[in-house]
Each structure stands twice: as structure tokens, then as C-alpha cells.
Short mmCIF file of C-alpha atoms and ligand atoms in Angstrom, two decimals:
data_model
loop_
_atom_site.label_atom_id
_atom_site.label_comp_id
_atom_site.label_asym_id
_atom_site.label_seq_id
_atom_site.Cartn_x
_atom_site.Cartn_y
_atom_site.Cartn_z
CA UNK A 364 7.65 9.21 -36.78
CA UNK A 365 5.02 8.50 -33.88
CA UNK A 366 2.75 11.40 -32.36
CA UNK A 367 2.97 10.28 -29.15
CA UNK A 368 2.64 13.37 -26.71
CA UNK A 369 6.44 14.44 -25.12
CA UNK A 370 6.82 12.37 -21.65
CA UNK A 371 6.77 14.01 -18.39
CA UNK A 372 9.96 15.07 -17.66
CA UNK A 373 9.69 16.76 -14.55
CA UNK A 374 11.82 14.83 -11.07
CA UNK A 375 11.00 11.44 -10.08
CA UNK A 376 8.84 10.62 -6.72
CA UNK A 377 7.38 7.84 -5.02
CA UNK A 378 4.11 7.87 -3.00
CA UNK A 379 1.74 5.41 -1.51
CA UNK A 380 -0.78 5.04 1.37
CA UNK A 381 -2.20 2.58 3.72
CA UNK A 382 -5.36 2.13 4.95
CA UNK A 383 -6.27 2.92 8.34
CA UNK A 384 -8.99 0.45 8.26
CA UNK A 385 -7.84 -2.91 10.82
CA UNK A 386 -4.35 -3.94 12.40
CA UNK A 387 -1.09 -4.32 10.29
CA UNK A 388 0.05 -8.29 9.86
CA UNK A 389 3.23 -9.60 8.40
CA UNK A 390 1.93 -9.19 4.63
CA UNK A 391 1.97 -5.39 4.85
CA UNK A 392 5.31 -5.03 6.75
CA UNK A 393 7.27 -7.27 4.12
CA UNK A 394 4.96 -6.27 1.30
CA UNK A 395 5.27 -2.01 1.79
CA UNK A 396 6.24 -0.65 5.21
CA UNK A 397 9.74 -2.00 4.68
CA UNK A 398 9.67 -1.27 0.89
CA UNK A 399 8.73 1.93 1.72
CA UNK A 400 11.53 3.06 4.32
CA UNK A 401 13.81 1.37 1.62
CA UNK A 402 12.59 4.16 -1.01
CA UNK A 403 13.10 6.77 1.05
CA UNK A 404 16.86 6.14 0.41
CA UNK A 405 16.57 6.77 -3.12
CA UNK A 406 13.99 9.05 -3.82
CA UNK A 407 11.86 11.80 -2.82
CA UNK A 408 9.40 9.74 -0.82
CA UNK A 409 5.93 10.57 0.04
CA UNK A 410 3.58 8.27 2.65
CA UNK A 411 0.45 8.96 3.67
CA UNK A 412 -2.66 7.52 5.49
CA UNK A 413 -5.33 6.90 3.42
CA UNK A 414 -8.22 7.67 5.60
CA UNK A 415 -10.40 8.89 2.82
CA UNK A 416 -10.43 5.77 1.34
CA UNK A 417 -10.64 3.95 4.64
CA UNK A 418 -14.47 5.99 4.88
CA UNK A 419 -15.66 4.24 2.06
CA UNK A 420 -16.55 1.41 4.09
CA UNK A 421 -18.19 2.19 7.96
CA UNK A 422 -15.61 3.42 10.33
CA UNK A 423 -16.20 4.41 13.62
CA UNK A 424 -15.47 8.07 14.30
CA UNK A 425 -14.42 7.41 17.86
CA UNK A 426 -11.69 5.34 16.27
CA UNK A 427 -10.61 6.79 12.87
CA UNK A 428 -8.12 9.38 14.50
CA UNK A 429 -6.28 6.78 16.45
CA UNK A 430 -6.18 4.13 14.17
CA UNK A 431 -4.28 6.90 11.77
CA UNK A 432 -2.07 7.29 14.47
CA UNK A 433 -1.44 3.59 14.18
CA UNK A 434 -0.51 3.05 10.88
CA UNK A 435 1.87 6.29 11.35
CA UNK A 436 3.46 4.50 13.87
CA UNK A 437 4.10 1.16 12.31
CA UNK A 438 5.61 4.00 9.38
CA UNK A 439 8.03 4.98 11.93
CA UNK A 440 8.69 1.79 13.43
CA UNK A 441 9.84 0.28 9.93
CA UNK A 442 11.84 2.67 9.27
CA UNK A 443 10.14 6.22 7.57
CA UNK A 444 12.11 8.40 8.66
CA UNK A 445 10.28 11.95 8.76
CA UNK A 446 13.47 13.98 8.33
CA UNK A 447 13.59 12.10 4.47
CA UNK A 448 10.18 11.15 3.81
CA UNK A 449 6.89 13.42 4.11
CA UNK A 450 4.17 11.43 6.28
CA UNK A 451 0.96 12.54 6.14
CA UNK A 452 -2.70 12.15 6.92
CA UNK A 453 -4.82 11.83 3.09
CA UNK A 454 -7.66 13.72 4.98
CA UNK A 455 -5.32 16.68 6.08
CA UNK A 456 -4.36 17.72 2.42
CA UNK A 457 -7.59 19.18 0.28
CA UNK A 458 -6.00 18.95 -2.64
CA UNK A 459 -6.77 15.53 -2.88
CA UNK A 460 -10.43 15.66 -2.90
CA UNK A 461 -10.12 18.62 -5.17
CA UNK A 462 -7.76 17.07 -7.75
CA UNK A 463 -10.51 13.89 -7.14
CA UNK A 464 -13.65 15.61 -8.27
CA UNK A 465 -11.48 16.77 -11.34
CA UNK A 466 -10.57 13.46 -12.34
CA UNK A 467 -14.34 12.23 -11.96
CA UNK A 468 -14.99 14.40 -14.32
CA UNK A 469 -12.25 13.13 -16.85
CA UNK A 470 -12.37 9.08 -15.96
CA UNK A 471 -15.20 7.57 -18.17
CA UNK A 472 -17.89 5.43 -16.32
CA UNK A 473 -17.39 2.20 -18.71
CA UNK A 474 -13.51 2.53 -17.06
CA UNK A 475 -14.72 2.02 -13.49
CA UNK A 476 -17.16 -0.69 -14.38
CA UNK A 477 -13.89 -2.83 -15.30
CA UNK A 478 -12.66 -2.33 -11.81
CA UNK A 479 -12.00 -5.62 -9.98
CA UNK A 480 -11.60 -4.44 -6.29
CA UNK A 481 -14.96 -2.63 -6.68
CA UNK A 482 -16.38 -6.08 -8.06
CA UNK A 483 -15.49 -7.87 -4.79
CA UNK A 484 -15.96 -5.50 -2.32
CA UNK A 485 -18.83 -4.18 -3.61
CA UNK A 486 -20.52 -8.30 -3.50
CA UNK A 487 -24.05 -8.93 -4.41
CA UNK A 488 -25.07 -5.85 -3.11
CA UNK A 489 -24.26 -2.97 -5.32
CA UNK A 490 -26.65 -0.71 -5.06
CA UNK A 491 -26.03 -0.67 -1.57
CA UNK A 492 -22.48 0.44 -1.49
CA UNK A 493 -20.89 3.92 -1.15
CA UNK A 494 -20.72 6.19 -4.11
CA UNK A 495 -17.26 6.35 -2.48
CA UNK A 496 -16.38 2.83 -2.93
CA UNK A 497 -17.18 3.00 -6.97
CA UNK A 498 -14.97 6.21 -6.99
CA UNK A 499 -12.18 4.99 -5.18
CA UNK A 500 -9.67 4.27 -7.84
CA UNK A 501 -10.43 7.99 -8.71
CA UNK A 502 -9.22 9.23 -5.52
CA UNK A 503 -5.95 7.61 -5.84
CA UNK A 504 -5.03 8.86 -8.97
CA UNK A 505 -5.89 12.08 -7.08
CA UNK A 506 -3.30 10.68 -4.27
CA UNK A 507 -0.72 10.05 -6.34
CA UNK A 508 -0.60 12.41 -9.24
CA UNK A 509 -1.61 15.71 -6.75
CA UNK A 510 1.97 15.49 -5.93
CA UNK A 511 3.21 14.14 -9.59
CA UNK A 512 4.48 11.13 -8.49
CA UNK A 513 6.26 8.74 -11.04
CA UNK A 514 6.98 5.41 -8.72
CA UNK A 515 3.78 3.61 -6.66
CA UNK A 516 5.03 1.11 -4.43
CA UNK A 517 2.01 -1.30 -4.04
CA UNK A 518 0.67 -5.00 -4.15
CA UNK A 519 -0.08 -6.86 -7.08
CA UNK A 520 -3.92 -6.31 -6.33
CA UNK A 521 -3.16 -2.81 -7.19
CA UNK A 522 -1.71 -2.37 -10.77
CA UNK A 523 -5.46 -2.38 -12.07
CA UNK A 524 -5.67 0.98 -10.69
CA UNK A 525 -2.41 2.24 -11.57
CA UNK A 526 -3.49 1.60 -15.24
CA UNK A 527 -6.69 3.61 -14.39
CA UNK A 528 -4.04 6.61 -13.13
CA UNK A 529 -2.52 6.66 -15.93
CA UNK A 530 -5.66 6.32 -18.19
CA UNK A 531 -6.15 9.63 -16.40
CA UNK A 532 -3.15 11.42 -16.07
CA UNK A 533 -3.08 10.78 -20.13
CA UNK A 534 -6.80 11.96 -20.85
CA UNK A 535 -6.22 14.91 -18.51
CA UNK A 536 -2.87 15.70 -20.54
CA UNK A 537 -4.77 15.39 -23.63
CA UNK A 538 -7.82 17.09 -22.80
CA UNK A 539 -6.52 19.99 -21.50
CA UNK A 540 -3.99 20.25 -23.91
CA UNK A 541 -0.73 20.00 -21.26
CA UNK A 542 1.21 17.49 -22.75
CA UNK A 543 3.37 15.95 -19.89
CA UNK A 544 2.05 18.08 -17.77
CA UNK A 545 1.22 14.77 -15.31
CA UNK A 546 3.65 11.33 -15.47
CA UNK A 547 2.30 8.01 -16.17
CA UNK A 548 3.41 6.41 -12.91
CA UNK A 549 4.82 3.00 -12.33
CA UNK A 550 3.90 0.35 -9.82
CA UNK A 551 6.36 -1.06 -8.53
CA UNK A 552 5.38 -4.29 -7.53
CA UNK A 553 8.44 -6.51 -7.19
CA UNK A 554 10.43 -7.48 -4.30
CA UNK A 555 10.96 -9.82 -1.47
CA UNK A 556 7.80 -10.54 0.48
CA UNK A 557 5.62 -9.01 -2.38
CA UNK A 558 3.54 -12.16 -2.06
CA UNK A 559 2.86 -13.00 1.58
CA UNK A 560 0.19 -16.01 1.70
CA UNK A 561 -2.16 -16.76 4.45
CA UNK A 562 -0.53 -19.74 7.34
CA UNK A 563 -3.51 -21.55 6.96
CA UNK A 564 -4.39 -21.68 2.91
CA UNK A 565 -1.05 -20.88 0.72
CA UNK A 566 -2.81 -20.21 -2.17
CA UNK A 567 -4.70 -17.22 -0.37
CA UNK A 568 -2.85 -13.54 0.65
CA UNK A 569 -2.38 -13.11 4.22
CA UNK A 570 -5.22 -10.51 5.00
CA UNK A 571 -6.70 -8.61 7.83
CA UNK A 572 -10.51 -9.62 6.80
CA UNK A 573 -9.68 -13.69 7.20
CA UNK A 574 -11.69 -14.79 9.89
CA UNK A 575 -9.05 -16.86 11.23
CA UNK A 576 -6.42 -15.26 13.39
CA UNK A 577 -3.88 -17.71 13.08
CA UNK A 578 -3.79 -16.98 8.86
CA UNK A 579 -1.83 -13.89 9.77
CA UNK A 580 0.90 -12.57 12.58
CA UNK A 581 -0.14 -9.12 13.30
CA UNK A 582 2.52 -6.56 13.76
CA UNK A 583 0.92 -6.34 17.14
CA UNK A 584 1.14 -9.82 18.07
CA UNK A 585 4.29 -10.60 20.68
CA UNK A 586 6.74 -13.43 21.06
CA UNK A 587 4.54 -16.19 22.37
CA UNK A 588 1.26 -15.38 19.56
CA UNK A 589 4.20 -15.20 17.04
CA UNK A 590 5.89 -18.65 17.44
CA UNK A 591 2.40 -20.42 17.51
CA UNK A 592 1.18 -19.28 14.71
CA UNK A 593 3.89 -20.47 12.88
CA UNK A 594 3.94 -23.81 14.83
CA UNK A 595 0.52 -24.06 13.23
CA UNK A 596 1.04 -23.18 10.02
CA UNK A 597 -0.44 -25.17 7.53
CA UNK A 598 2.45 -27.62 6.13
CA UNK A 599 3.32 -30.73 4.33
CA UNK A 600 5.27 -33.87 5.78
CA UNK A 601 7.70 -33.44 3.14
CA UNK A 602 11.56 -32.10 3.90
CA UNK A 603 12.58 -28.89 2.48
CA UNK A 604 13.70 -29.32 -1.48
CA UNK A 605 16.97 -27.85 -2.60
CA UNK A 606 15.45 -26.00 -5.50
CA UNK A 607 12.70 -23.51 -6.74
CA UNK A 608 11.06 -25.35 -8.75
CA UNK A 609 10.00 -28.42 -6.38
CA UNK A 610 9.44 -25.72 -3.44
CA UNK A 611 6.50 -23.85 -5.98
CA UNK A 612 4.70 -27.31 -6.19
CA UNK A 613 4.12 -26.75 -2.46
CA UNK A 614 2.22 -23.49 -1.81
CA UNK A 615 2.54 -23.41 1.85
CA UNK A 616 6.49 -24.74 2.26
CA UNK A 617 6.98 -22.42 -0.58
CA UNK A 618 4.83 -18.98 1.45
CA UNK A 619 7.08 -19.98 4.46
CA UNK A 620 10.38 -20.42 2.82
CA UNK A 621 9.57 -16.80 0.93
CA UNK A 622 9.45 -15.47 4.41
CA UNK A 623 12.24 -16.39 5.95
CA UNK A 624 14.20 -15.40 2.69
CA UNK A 625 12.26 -12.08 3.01
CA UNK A 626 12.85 -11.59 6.99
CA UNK A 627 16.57 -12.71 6.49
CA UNK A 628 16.64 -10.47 3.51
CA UNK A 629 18.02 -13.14 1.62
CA UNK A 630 16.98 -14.83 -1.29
CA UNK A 631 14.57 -17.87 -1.08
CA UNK A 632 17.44 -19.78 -3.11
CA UNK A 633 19.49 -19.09 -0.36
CA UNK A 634 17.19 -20.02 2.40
CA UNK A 635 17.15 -23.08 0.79
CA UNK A 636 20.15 -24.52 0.96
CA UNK A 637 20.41 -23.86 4.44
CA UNK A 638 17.55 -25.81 5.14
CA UNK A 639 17.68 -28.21 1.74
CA UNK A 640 16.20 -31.74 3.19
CA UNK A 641 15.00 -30.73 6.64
CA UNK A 642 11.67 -30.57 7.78
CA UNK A 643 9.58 -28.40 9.35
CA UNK A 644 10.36 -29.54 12.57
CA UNK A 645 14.05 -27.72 12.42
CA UNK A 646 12.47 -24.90 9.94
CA UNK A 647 9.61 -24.03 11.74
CA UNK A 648 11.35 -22.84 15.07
CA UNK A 649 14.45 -21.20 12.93
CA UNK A 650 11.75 -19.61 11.35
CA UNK A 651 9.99 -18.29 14.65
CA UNK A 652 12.85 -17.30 16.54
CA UNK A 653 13.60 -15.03 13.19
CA UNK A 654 9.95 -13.72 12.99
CA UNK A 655 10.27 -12.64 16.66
CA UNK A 656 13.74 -10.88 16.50
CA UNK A 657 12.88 -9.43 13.75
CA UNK A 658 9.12 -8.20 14.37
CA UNK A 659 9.67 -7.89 17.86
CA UNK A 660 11.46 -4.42 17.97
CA UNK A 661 8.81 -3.36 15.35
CA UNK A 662 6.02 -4.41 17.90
CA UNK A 663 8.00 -2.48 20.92
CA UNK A 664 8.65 0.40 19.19
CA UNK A 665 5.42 1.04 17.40
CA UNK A 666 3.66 0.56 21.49
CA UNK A 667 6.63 3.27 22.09
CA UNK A 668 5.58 5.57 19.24
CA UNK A 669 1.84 5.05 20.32
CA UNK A 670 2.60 6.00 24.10
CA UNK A 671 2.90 9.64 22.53
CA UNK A 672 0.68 10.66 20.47
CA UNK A 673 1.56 14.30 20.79
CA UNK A 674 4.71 13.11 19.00
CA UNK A 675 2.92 11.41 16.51
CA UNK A 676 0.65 14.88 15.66
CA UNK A 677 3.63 16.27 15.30
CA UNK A 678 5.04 14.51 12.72
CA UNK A 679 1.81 14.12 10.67
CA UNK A 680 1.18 17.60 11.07
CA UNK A 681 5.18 18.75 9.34
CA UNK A 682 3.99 16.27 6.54
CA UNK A 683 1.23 17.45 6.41
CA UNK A 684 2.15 20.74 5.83
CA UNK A 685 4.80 19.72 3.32
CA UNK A 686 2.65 17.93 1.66
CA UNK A 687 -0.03 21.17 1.13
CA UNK A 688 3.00 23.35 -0.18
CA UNK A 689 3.87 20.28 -2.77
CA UNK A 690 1.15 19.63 -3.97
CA UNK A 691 -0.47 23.75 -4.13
CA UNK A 692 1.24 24.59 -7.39
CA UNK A 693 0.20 21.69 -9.41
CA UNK A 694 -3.27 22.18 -7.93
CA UNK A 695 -3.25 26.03 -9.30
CA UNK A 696 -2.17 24.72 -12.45
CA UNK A 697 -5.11 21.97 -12.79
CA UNK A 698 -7.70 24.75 -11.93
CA UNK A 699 -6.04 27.39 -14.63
CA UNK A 700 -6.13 24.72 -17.40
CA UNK A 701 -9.67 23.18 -16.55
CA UNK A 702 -10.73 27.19 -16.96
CA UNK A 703 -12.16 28.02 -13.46
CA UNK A 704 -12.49 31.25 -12.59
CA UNK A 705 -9.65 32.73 -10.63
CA UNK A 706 -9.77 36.52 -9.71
N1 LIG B 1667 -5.69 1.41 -2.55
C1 LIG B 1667 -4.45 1.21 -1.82
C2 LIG B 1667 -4.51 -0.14 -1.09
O1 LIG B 1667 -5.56 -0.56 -0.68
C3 LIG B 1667 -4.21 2.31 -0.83
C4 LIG B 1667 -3.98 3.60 -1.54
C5 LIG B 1667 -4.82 4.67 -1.60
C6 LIG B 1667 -2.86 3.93 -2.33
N2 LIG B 1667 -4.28 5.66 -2.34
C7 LIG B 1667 -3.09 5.24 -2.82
C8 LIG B 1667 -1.69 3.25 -2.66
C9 LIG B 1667 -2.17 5.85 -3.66
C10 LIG B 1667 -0.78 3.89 -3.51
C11 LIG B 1667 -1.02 5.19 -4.00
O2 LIG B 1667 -3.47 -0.74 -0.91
#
């Protein structure tokens, strides 16, 4: 016999967010814009814009609204489709910062203090960041259990604060005497072009905040930027091995082979032995002319979806409407078993 609390048993759903905080690049298309539109196949699918937790670092409020608009449209230009899943700006919802000041109460301080991505982004300077910043992690368990959400498509970087969510969702449970009343949700972290590396340094992720533009193709970026960054890549003067094991010796061979095989949406064990003991002067351009063909109608139509932002309202407006009526009843129930007063 165990006394562990009855699970959650309630319908599965995946959610997840991006940050409207600096352009798109190659790592977040591969790594969850295309994972995403895949998901929407399978399961009730919510997506949202996290421009709550964008504001916990400066953003200019000339620019928040339209760079929102911009990840919505690289949403729609990989794929979401808004007739399956619910788009939707964080900000637009309440129940999110309600469900967050909730969970402050329930997360314990020494939990935060383990948090990693606080660690770094926070620096040397501490004291000097936003209260915001610490609470973060607390704001997306409010994100993702709001709507009771049992599958978090996200980056490696992130499964620190999935644990935290569930720390929560199983305090809260506890606490407040609701067994299973929230899931434990799953990150799900696997997949092709989960781990897209930086074209200058394979051993770092490609990411917006490198200095160097040519570590990263933008989503943004067109044919010609495209094909020179990866004519620059970092590289060895080896030929392409015919098997995993020599290719993972070689961080950047190994980051560039893992893209093809991800763009090709093959595996990398395929990719190889098409290219098995050439060099980079026949798998570079191969490689380039699929980058463009394949990021190329992403580009266009995401400059298409931008052209209209009217459209774009629209859209985040239905989700954002579905998303209030989703995530109202578990809200009600939160408030009844916390004990505030309702008339
Ligand atoms: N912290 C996530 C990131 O930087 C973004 C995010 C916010 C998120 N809330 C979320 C992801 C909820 C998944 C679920 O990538």
C-alpha cells in the first residue's frame, strides 16, 4: 500500500509560450514553433505570448504590442493553426496573474533560491533585479496549470521549472486538500532540433542575446543572410563520418548535421549516409539551399501575416477569449478552496 494522493485524471493538454522579448532564429523554430503546430494534431493545444514574463526585464512600451504580434505571426507561419489551437496574448487573460499571486503564496522561498535561470540572469547584481524576475518560475506554473495542462513542450533549460510546477501543483493539492485537483505536467523535451547550437561555438545554444549575428539565422533573415551564415559556420577540415558516434566528437559537424536531419525531418543517421565522407564543401551548400527552402516560406509568410495586423488582433483576441472561458472555472475553484470570500 502507498498513500500517494489519486492522480489527476481530468483530459490531457499541452501549453507553452514564447517570449516576446527579441527576433525568432532557427533554434526556436526547430526547437518549439514546429513542435508546437505538430501538437496541435494530437491534443488540445494551447500557445500563448508570454509578455508578462517578457516585462521582467526593460521593454519598451512603444514596442511590446508589436513584437507580440510578431511572435503570433511566426505561430501562424509554422503552422498553429487557430481553428485547432487557442493563441493567445499571457497579458490578455487575468487569470494568470491571479492564479500567480496564489502560487506565491504556496511556493516556499528556499525553492526559488535553487532556480538556475534566475542565477544567470539575475548576474552579480541581485538586488538590482525585478521582483518579477525572482518570481518568474511562479508565473508559469500560473501559465500552465490555469488551464490544467498535463504536456509542456519546452527546451531543456526549462525542466528546472517544470519540477517547480509540479512542486506546486502538488503542495496546492495537498494544502488545500483537492487531491488531483491540478496534474503534475510533463516537459516534453525530446525531438529533432531540441538542441540547436550556436554557428560559431557548437558547444553553446543558438541564442538571440549572442552578440554575434552570424551564431544564429533569424527567422527574419532571407536567402542571401541565410546561405552566409552557414558558409561561415564554424567547421572542421574533416569529411563527414558515417556514424554517431565519431560525428558527437565534433560539436560543430555534429550541430550542423542535427540540422539538416531536423530541416529534412529525417534522422541525423540518415543525413549521414547521404553525406558519409564528404566535406563541408558539398554539405555546406546542400545544407543552405535546404535552410532557405525551407525557412524561406516561413520568412514570406510571417512579413504576410505582419502586413495585417488587424488579422492578427483578431486571432489573438478569439484565443484570447477562449482562453478566459478555459481557464474561469478552475480559477473559481482555486478561490473557493483557498477560502476567499465570494458573495
Ligand atoms: N519560460 C519559458 C521560456 O523562456 C517561456 C514560458 C513562460 C513558458 N511561461 C511558460 C513555457 C509556460 C511553457 C509554459 O522558454
Amino acid at each position: 500500500m502507498t498513500d500517494q494522493p489519486p492522480a489527476y485524471s481530468g483530459p490531457t493538454r499541452v501549453l507553452s509560450g514564447v517570449q516576446p522579448s527579441g527576433a525568432l532564429h532557427l533554434g526556436n523554430y526547430l526547437g518549439a514553433l514546429v513542435k508546437f503546430a505538430r501538437l496541435q494534431h494530437e491534443m488540445d493545444t494551447f500557445i500563448f505570448v508570454a509578455d508578462m514574463h517578457a516585462i521582467t526585464v526593460w521593454q519598451d512600451p512603444a514596442k511590446l504590442a508589436d513584437q507580440t504580434r510578431e511572435i503570433a505571426a511566426a505561430y501562424l507561419a509554422s503552422g498553429l493553426d487557430p481553428a485547432k489551437a487557442t493563441i493567445f496574448p499571457q497579458s490578455a487573460v487575468t487569470a494568470h496573474a491571479e492564479l500567480a499571486w496564489v502560487f506565491n503564496c504556496v511556493a516556499r522561498l528556499g525553492w526559488l533560491d535553487r532556480m538556475t535561470q534566475f542565477k544567470e540572469k539575475s548576474g552579480k547584481h541581485k538586488e538590482r533585479s525585478s521582483v518579477g524576475l525572482y518570481t518568474y518560475p511562479v508565473l508559469q506554473a500560473a501559465d500552465i496549470l490555469a488551464y490544467k495542462a498535463t504536456h509542456v513542450p519546452v527546451g531543456e533549460d526549462q525542466k528546472q521549472h517544470l519540477e517547480l510546477t509540479r512542486d506546486i501543483a502538488a503542495k496546492f493539492n495537498h494544502d488545500f486538500e483537492a487531491p488531483g485537483f491540478f496534474p503534475l505536467p510533463e516537459p516534453l523535451t525530446q525531438g529533432p532540433g531540441a538542441r540547436v547550437m550556436s554557428l560559431r561555438d557548437g558547444s553553446a545554444k543558438m541564442s538571440k542575446s549572442d552578440p554575434s549575428d552570424y551564431s544564429r539565422i533569424n527567422l527574419t533573415d532571407d536567402a542571401d543572410a541565410i546561405s552566409q551564415k552557414i558558409r561561415k559556420a564554424k567547421t572542421d577540415p574533416e569529411p563527414l563520418p558515417d556514424n554517431l558516434e565519431a560525428l558527437a566528437a565534433r560539436p560543430e559537424a555534429d550541430n550542423l548535421v542535427g540540422i539538416y536531419a531536423a530541416l529534412s525531418n529525417v534522422t541525423k543517421e540518415a543525413a549521414l549516409a547521404e553525406f558519409a565522407g564528404k566535406g563541408f564543401g558539398t554539405f555546406k551548400p546542400a545544407l543552405a539551399d535546404l535552410a532557405v527552402s525551407v525557412l524561406g516560406p516561413v520568412g514570406e509568410q510571417m512579413r504576410g501575416f505582419l502586413a495585417d495586423p488587424a488579422e492578427i488582433d483578431r486571432i489573438l483576441a478569439k484565443g484570447a477569449a477562449k482562453a478566459r472561458e478555459t481557464a474561469a472555472p478552475t480559477l473559481e475553484d482555486v478561490m473557493k478552496l483557498v477560502g476567499f470570500w465570494r458573495a
